[in-house]
mmCIF file of C-alpha atoms and ligand atoms in Angstrom:
data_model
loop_
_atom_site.group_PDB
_atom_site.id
_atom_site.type_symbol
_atom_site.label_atom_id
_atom_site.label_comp_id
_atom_site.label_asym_id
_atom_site.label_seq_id
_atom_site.Cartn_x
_atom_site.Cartn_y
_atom_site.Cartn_z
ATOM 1 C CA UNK A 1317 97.215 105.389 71.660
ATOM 2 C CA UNK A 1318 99.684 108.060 70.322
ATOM 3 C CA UNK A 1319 101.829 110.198 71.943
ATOM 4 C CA UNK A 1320 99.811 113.519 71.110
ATOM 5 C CA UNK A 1321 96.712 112.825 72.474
ATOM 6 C CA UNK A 1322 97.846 111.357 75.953
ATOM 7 C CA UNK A 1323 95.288 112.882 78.837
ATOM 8 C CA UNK A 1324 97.192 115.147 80.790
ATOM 9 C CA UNK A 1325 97.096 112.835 83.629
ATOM 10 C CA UNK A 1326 100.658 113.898 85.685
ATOM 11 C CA UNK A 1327 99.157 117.587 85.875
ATOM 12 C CA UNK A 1328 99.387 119.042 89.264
ATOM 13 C CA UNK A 1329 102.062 116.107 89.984
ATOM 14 C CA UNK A 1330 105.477 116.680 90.868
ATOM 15 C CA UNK A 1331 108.070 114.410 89.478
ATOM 16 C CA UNK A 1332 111.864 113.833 90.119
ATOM 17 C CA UNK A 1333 113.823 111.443 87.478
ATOM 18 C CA UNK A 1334 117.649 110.815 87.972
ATOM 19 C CA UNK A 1335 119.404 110.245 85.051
ATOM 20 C CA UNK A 1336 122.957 109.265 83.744
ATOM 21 C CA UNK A 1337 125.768 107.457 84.716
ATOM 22 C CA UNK A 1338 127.997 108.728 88.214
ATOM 23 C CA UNK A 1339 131.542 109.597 87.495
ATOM 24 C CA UNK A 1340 133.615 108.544 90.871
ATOM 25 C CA UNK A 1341 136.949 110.717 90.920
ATOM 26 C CA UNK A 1342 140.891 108.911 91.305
ATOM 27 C CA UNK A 1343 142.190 112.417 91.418
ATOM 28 C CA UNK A 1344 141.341 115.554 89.367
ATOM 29 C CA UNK A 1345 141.605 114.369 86.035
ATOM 30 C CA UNK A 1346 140.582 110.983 86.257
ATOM 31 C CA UNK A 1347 137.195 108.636 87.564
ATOM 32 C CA UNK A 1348 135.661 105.519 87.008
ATOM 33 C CA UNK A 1349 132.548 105.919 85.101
ATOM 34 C CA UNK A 1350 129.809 103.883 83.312
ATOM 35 C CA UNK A 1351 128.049 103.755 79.734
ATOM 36 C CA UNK A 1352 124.567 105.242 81.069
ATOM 37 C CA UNK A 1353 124.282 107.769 78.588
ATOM 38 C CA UNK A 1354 121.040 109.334 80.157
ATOM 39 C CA UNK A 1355 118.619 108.765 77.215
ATOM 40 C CA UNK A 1356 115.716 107.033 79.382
ATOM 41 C CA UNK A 1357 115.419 109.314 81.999
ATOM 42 C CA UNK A 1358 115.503 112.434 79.671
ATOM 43 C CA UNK A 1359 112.615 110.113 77.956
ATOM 44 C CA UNK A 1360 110.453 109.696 81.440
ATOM 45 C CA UNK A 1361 111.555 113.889 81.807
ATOM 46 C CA UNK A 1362 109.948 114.901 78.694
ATOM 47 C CA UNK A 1363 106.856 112.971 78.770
ATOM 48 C CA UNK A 1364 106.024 113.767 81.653
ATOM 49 C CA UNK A 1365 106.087 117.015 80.703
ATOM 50 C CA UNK A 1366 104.003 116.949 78.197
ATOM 51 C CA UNK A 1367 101.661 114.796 80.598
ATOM 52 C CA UNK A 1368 101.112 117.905 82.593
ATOM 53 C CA UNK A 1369 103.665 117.718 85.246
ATOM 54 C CA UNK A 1370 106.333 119.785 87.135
ATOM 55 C CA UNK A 1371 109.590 117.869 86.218
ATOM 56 C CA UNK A 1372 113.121 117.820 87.754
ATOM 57 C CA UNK A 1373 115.832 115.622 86.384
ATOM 58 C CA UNK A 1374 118.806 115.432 88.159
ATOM 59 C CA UNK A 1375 121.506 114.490 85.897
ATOM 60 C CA UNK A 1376 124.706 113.193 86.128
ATOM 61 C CA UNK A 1377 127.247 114.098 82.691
ATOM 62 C CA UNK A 1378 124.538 113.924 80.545
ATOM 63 C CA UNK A 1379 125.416 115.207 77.317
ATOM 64 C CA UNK A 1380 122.008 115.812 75.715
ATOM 65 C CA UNK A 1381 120.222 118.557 74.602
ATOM 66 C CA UNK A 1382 117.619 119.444 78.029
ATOM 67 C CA UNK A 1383 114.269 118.500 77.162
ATOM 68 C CA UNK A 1384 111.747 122.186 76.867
ATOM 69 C CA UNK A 1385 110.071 123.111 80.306
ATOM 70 C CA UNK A 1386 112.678 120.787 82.233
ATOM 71 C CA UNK A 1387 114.339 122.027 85.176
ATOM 72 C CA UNK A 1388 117.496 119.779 85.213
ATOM 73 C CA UNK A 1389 119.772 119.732 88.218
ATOM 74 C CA UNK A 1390 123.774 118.515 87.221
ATOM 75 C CA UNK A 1391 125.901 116.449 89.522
ATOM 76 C CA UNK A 1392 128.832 114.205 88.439
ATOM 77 C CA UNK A 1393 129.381 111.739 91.831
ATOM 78 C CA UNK A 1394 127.090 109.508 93.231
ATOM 79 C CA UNK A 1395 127.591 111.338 96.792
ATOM 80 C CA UNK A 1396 125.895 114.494 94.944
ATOM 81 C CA UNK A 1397 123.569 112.159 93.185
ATOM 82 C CA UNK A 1398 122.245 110.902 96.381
ATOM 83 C CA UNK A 1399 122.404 114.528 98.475
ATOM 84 C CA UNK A 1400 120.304 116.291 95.624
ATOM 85 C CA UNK A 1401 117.686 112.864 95.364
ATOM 86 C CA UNK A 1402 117.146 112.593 99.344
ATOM 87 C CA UNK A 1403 116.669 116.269 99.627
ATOM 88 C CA UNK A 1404 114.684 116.959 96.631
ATOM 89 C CA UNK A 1405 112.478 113.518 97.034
ATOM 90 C CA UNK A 1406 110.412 115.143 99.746
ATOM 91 C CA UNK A 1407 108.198 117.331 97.426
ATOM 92 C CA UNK A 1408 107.938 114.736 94.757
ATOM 93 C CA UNK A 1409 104.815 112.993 94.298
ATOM 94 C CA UNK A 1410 106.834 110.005 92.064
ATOM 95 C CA UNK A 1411 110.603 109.681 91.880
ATOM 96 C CA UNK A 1412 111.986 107.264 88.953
ATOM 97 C CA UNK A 1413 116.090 106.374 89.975
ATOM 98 C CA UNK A 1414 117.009 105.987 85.929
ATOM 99 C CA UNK A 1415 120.324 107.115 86.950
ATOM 100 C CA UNK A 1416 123.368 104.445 87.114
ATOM 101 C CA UNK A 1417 125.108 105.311 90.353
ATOM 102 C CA UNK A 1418 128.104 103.651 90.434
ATOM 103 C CA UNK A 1419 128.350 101.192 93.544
ATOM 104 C CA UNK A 1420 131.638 101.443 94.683
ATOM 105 C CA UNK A 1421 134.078 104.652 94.937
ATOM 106 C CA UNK A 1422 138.082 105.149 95.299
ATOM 107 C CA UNK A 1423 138.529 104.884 98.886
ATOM 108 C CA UNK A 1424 141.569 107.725 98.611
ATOM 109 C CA UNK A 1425 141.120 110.170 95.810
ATOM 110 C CA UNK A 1426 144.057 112.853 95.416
ATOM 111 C CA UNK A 1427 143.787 116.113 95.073
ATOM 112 C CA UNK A 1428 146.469 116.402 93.069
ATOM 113 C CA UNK A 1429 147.321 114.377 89.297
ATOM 114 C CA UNK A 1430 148.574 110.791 89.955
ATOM 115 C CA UNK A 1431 152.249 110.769 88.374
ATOM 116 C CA UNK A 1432 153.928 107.564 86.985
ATOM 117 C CA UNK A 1433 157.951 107.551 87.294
ATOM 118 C CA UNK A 1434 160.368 105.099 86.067
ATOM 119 C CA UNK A 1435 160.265 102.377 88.365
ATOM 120 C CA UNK A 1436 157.553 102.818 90.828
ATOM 121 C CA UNK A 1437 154.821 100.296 91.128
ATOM 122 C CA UNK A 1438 151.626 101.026 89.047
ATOM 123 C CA UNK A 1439 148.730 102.298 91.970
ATOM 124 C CA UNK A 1440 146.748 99.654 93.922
ATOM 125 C CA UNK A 1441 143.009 100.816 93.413
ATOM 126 C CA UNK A 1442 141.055 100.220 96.720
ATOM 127 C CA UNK A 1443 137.344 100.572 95.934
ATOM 128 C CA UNK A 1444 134.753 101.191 98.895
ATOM 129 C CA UNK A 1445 130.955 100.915 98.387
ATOM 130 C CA UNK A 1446 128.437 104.331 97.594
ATOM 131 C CA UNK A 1447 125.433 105.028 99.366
ATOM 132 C CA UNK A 1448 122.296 103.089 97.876
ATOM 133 C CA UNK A 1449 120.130 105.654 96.575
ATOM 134 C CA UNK A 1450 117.064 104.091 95.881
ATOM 135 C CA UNK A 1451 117.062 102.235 98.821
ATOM 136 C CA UNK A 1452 117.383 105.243 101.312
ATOM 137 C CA UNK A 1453 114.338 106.893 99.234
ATOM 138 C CA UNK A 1454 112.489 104.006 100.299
ATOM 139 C CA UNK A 1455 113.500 104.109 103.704
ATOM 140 C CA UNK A 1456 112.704 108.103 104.661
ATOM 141 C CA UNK A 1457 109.428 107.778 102.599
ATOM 142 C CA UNK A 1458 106.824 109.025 105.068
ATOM 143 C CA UNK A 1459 103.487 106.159 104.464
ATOM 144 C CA UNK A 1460 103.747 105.336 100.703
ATOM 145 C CA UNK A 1461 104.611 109.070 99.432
ATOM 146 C CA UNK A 1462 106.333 109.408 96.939
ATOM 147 C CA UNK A 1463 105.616 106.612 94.603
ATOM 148 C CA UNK A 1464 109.469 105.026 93.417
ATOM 149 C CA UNK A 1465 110.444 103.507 90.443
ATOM 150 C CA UNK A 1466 113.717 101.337 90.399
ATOM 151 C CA UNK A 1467 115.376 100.614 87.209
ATOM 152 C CA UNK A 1468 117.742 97.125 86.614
ATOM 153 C CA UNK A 1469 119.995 95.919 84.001
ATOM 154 C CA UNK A 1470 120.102 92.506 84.712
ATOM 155 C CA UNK A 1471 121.297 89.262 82.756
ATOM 156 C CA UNK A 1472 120.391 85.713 83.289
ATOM 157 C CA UNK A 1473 123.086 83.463 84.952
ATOM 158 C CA UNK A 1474 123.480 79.728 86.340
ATOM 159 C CA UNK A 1475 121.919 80.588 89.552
ATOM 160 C CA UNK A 1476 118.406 82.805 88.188
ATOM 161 C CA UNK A 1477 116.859 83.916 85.208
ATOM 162 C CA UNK A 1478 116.434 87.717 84.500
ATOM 163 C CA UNK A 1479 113.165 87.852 85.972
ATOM 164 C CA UNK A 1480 113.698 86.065 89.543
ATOM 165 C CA UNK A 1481 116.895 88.012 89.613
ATOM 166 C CA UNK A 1482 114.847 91.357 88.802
ATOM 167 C CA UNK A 1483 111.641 90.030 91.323
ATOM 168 C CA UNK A 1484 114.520 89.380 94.066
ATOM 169 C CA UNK A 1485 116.443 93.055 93.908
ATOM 170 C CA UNK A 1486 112.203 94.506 93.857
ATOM 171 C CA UNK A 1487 111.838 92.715 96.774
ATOM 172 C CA UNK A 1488 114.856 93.716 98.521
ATOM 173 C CA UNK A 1489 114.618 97.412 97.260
ATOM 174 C CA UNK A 1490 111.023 98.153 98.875
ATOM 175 C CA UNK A 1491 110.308 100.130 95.728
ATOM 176 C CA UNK A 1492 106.619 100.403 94.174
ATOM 177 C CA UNK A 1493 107.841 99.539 90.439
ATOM 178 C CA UNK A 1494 110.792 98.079 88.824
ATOM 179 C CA UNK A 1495 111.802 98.476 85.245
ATOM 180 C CA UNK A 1496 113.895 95.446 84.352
ATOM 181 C CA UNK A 1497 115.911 95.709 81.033
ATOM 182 C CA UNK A 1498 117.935 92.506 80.005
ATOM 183 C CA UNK A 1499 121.473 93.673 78.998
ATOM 184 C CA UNK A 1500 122.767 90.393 78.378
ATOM 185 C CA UNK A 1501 123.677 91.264 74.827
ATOM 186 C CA UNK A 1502 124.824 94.589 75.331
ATOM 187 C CA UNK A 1503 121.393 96.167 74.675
ATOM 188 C CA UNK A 1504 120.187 98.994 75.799
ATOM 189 C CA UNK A 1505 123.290 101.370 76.348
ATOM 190 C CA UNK A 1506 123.286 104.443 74.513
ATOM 191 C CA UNK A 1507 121.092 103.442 72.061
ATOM 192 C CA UNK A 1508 117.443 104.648 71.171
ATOM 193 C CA UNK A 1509 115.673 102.044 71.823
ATOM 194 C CA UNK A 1510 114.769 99.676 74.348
ATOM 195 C CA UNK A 1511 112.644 96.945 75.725
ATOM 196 C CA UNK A 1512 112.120 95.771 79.190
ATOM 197 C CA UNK A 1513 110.002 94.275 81.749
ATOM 198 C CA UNK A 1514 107.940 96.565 84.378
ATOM 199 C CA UNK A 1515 107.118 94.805 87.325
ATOM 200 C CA UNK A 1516 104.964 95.662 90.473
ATOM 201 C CA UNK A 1517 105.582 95.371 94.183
ATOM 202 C CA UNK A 1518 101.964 94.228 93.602
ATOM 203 C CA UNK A 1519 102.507 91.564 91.621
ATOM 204 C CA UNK A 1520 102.236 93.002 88.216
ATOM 205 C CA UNK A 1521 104.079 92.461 84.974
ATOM 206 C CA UNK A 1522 103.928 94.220 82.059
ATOM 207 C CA UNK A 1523 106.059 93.171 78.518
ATOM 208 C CA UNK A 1524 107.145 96.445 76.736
ATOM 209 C CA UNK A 1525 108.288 95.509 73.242
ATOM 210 C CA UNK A 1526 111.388 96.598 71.842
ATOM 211 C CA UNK A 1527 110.598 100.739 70.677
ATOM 212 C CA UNK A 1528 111.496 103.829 71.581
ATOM 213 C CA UNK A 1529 113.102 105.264 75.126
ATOM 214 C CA UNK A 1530 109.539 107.781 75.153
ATOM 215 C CA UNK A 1531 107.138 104.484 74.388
ATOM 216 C CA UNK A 1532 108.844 102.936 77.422
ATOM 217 C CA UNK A 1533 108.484 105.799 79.404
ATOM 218 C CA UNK A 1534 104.635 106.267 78.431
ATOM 219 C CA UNK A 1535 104.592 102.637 79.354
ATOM 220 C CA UNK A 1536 106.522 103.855 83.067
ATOM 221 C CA UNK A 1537 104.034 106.853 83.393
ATOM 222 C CA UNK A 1538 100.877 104.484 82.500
ATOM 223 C CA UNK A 1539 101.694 102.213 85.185
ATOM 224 C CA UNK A 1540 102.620 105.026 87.549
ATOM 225 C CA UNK A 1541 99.517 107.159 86.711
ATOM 226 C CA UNK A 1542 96.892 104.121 87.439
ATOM 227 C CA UNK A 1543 98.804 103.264 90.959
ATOM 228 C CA UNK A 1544 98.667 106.855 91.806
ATOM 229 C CA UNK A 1545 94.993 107.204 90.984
ATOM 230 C CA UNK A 1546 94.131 104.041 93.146
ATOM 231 C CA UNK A 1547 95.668 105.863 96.383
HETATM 232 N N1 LIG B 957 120.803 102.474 92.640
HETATM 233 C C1 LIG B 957 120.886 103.475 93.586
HETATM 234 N N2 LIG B 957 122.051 103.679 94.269
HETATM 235 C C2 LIG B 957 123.114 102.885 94.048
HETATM 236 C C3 LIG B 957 123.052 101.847 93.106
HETATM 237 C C4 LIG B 957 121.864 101.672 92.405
HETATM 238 O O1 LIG B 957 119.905 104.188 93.769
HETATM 239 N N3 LIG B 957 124.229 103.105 94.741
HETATM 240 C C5 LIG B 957 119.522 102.297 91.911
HETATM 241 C C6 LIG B 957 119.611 102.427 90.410
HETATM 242 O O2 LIG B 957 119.404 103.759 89.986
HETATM 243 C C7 LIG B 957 118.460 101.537 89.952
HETATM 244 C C8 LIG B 957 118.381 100.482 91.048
HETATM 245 O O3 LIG B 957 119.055 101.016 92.184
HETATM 246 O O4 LIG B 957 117.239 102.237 89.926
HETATM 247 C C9 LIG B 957 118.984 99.169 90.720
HETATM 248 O O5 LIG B 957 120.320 99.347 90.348
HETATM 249 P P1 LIG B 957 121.227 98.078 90.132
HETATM 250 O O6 LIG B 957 122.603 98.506 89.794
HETATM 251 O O7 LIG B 957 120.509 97.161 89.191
HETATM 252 O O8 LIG B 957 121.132 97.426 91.583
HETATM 253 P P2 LIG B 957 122.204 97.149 92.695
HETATM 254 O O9 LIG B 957 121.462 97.111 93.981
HETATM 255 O O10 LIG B 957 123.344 98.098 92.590
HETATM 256 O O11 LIG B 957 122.641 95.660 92.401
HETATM 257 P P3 LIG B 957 123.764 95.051 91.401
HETATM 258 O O12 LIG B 957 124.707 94.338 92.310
HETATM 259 O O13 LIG B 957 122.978 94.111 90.521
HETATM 260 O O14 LIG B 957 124.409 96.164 90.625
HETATM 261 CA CA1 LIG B 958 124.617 98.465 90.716
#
């Protein structure tokens, strides 16, 4: 099925997407960051869309062009990531967290520039861990309203494969859906394209081949849509 003649099966649906990669601040000038360049979840924004529904992305330093009929919200840290998704989450009818929040923060950012000097010590950096996101949507969800969507980068290791790691964080995130991409080679970062795994809190798995960001988010909407519909 193309994109062009997809039913208009999110109309009357409110959706929320995050989207981007958190910038955590040292002082003014300065943060620790990741290489989430938004791309997916500006995907799942404009599909939607043109699925019929009311779309908000809340974005953090995205530096795209905003997809048409999109009402995007911008935040930088994930402290505002998480204020804007908790608030707005209430109204949504399905929330998709395609956002990398970083997990850990400087403990003591400065106000003002940190200054080297001849001599002194370079700065200690003493990290402390963010909010989880995802899993406080879960956990102020009134019965199963709104539907959430997890996202995971994951690679394969000595103790699990991809997939138990991916059907373990599922599990332990209470979400409905998790979309599991396997970075292990880098893939996926800023780059058109991707491939991943969707799995269910029911059990489900569904193989998207390597294609497009807006294939994978059809794929995301498909498997949202048909949950939705069976509630
Ligand atoms: N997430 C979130 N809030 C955080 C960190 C992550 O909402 N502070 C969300 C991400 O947007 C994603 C999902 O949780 O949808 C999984 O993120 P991931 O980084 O894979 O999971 P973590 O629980 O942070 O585990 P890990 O130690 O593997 O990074
Ligand atoms: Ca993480």
């Amino acid at each position: 099925r193309g994109y062009a003649d997809r039913p208009l099966d999110l109309a009357g649906r409110s959706v929320l997407v995050s989207a981007g990669g958190t910038r955590e601040f040292l002082d003014p000038v300065r943060f620790l960051g990741n290489r989430s360049s938004g791309r997916q979840g500006f995907a799942l924004a404009e599909t939607a869309v043109a699925r019929g529904a009311s779309v908000t992305v809340v974005a953090a330093n995205v530096r795209l062009p905003v997809p048409a009929g999109v009402e995007v919200v911008p935040v930088e840290t994930t402290g505002q990531l998480y204020e804007q998704m908790t608030t707005r989450a209430v109204d949504a009818d399905a929330v998709v967290m395609a956002a990398a929040p970083a997990d850990f923060r400087p403990a003591n950012p400065l106000d003002t520039k940190i200054k080297k000097a001849p001599g002194r010590a370079a700065p200690e950096l003493e990290l402390v861990e963010n909010p989880d996101i995802l899993a406080e949507l879960v956990t102020q969800r009134t019965s199963k309203s709104p539907f959430i969507v997890g996202f995971a980068a994951e690679t394969g290791d000595d103790e699990a494969s991809v997939l138990e790691h991916a059907r373990a964080k599922l599990a332990r995130k209470g979400c409905d859906l998790l979309v599991v991409n396997d970075v292990s080679a880098g893939r996926a970062f800023d780059s058109a394209d991707n491939e991943a795994v969707i799995l269910g809190a029911d059990g489900a798995a569904e193989h998207i081949p390597f294609g497009p960001k807006a294939a994978l988010a059809h794929a995301i909407w498909d498997a949202v849509v048909q949950r939705l519909e069976a509630t």
